[in-house]
Structure formats: C-alpha cells, structure tokens
Short mmCIF file of C-alpha atoms in Angstrom, two decimals:
data_model
loop_
_atom_site.label_atom_id
_atom_site.label_comp_id
_atom_site.label_asym_id
_atom_site.label_seq_id
_atom_site.Cartn_x
_atom_site.Cartn_y
_atom_site.Cartn_z
CA UNK S 27 8.40 -27.06 55.03
CA UNK S 28 5.85 -28.71 52.80
CA UNK S 29 7.46 -31.69 51.04
CA UNK S 30 7.17 -31.99 47.25
CA UNK S 31 5.73 -35.47 47.64
CA UNK S 32 4.08 -37.54 50.34
CA UNK S 33 5.47 -40.88 49.10
CA UNK S 34 7.97 -41.99 46.42
CA UNK S 35 7.78 -45.35 44.79
CA UNK S 36 10.94 -46.33 42.92
CA UNK S 37 11.19 -48.05 39.58
CA UNK S 38 12.21 -51.72 39.46
CA UNK S 39 15.38 -50.64 37.65
CA UNK S 40 16.26 -48.24 40.49
CA UNK S 41 15.53 -50.92 43.06
CA UNK S 42 17.93 -53.32 41.29
CA UNK S 43 20.61 -50.61 41.19
CA UNK S 44 20.08 -49.90 44.92
CA UNK S 45 20.46 -53.60 45.72
CA UNK S 46 23.89 -53.47 44.01
CA UNK S 47 24.83 -50.30 45.94
CA UNK S 48 23.68 -51.90 49.20
CA UNK S 49 25.96 -54.90 48.52
CA UNK S 50 28.94 -52.76 47.59
CA UNK S 51 28.70 -50.04 50.22
CA UNK S 52 27.18 -52.14 53.02
CA UNK S 53 24.65 -49.35 53.57
CA UNK S 54 21.54 -51.37 54.15
CA UNK S 55 18.91 -48.62 54.18
CA UNK S 56 17.22 -47.54 50.96
CA UNK S 57 16.60 -44.02 52.20
CA UNK S 58 20.26 -43.31 53.01
CA UNK S 59 21.37 -44.44 49.58
CA UNK S 60 18.62 -42.40 48.00
CA UNK S 61 19.84 -39.27 49.79
CA UNK S 62 23.32 -39.87 48.31
CA UNK S 63 21.75 -40.40 44.92
CA UNK S 64 19.68 -37.20 45.06
CA UNK S 65 22.80 -35.17 45.99
CA UNK S 66 24.81 -36.89 43.27
CA UNK S 67 22.35 -35.84 40.62
CA UNK S 68 21.87 -32.32 42.01
CA UNK S 69 25.69 -31.86 41.68
CA UNK S 70 25.54 -32.46 37.94
CA UNK S 71 25.49 -29.26 35.93
CA UNK S 72 22.88 -30.54 33.41
CA UNK S 73 19.22 -31.03 34.21
CA UNK S 74 17.97 -34.66 34.14
CA UNK S 75 16.17 -35.80 30.96
CA UNK S 76 12.37 -35.56 31.35
CA UNK S 77 11.71 -39.28 30.83
CA UNK S 78 8.75 -41.22 32.25
CA UNK S 79 9.78 -43.25 35.26
CA UNK S 80 7.56 -46.05 36.34
CA UNK S 81 6.85 -46.77 40.02
CA UNK S 82 6.87 -50.48 39.41
CA UNK S 83 8.90 -51.75 42.37
CA UNK S 84 7.88 -52.51 45.92
CA UNK S 85 10.32 -49.92 47.29
CA UNK S 86 8.29 -47.04 48.60
CA UNK S 87 9.03 -44.44 51.24
CA UNK S 88 7.56 -41.29 52.62
CA UNK S 89 9.32 -37.93 52.33
CA UNK S 90 10.15 -37.91 56.06
CA UNK S 91 11.63 -41.42 55.72
CA UNK S 92 13.53 -40.36 52.67
CA UNK S 93 14.94 -37.15 54.10
CA UNK S 94 15.13 -37.92 57.80
CA UNK S 95 16.75 -35.08 59.71
CA UNK S 96 18.03 -33.72 56.37
CA UNK S 97 14.59 -33.43 54.77
CA UNK S 98 14.41 -29.63 54.87
CA UNK S 99 17.95 -29.24 53.60
CA UNK S 100 17.32 -31.66 50.74
CA UNK S 101 14.15 -29.75 49.86
CA UNK S 102 16.05 -26.41 49.85
CA UNK S 103 18.70 -27.94 47.58
CA UNK S 104 16.05 -29.24 45.22
CA UNK S 105 14.28 -25.88 45.14
CA UNK S 106 17.57 -24.09 44.46
CA UNK S 107 18.32 -26.51 41.65
CA UNK S 108 14.91 -25.90 40.07
CA UNK S 109 15.46 -22.14 40.40
CA UNK S 110 18.89 -22.39 38.79
CA UNK S 111 17.44 -24.45 35.92
CA UNK S 112 14.78 -21.82 35.33
CA UNK S 113 11.96 -24.05 36.53
CA UNK S 114 9.05 -23.05 38.75
CA UNK S 115 9.22 -24.23 42.33
CA UNK S 116 5.59 -25.29 42.65
CA UNK S 117 4.84 -28.62 44.27
CA UNK S 118 4.20 -30.46 40.99
CA UNK S 119 7.47 -29.30 39.44
CA UNK S 120 9.37 -30.15 42.60
CA UNK S 121 7.80 -33.63 42.67
CA UNK S 122 8.73 -34.25 39.05
CA UNK S 123 12.29 -32.96 39.45
CA UNK S 124 12.76 -34.94 42.65
CA UNK S 125 11.80 -38.15 40.92
CA UNK S 126 14.02 -37.39 37.92
CA UNK S 127 17.03 -36.40 40.03
CA UNK S 128 16.60 -39.36 42.39
CA UNK S 129 16.49 -41.92 39.63
CA UNK S 130 19.33 -40.29 37.71
CA UNK S 131 21.47 -40.19 40.83
CA UNK S 132 20.78 -43.86 41.59
CA UNK S 133 21.86 -44.72 38.07
CA UNK S 134 25.02 -42.64 38.33
CA UNK S 135 26.05 -44.21 41.63
CA UNK S 136 25.22 -47.76 40.57
CA UNK S 137 27.00 -47.27 37.23
CA UNK S 138 30.09 -45.76 38.64
CA UNK S 139 32.88 -48.36 38.21
CA UNK S 140 34.98 -46.60 40.86
CA UNK S 141 32.48 -47.31 43.67
CA UNK S 142 33.49 -50.65 45.11
CA UNK S 143 33.19 -49.93 48.81
CA UNK S 144 31.78 -47.27 51.04
CA UNK S 145 34.99 -45.29 51.03
CA UNK S 146 34.64 -44.94 47.28
CA UNK S 147 31.12 -43.52 47.72
CA UNK S 148 32.53 -40.95 50.18
CA UNK S 149 35.34 -40.10 47.74
CA UNK S 150 32.73 -39.47 44.99
CA UNK S 151 31.06 -36.90 47.22
CA UNK S 152 34.33 -35.09 47.78
CA UNK S 153 35.10 -34.86 44.08
CA UNK S 154 34.24 -31.41 42.63
CA UNK S 155 31.37 -31.50 40.14
CA UNK S 156 32.21 -31.41 36.47
CA UNK S 157 31.67 -28.12 34.74
#
C-alpha cells in the first residue's frame, strides 16, 4: 500500500508531550507512542480541527518506521475514518488527516490525567469510545 506520507516531522509541542508519555509509560520509542496516539484520535467520534501544525521539532520518522508491521492496518484505519467523515481518500487528504489525528491523539494521551503508568495506557485502549 502506498503510504500517505514519506516522512512525518512532529511539532515541538507534540515532542514535549511524547517526552512526558515516555517518562510515564516507560515506552521509549516515539513511533510506538505515535501509533497509540493515532488510534486514540481515530477512536474519537468527531473529526480533528483543521488547524495548522508546525513541523518544528527534531522528531521525524518515515511511514515504515511509524507504522512498522502495522503500517498497512493503520493506513486502512485512516482511510476508513476519512471515508466515514465524508472526506476523499486521496494522498493529500490522507496526509493532512494523518497529521491532524496524530497530533490530536498525542495531546489526548499526554493530557489524560488517568495515564500514570503503562497499564493506564492499556486501560484507555480498552475503554469504549464516547458516542
């Protein structure tokens, strides 16, 4: 499958939030936390706000690094979400939505006061999405 992006560069704000998540969860790889974040945002019923997101940090990864063995599954989930939101599934839209969902998800995870250890992160994933 063709990825929506070749490389993603995170905002400084997202980097700072990921540093907090790394400390709390003891998950030391950016890409793994980013996968959790993307899924967290995709589970929300509302689409992310279309806000400009700077790529002003030094955290950058390729799509294969981001997705790993789950890359195709994550891309399918992103495409389904775009379809459900009435958006086209062209590469540009997918890239934009990926960036928005990823940053929103990072913010949700970092801002969740219930996440104090890795078990809490797992518990969040097992909680049904709000409707």
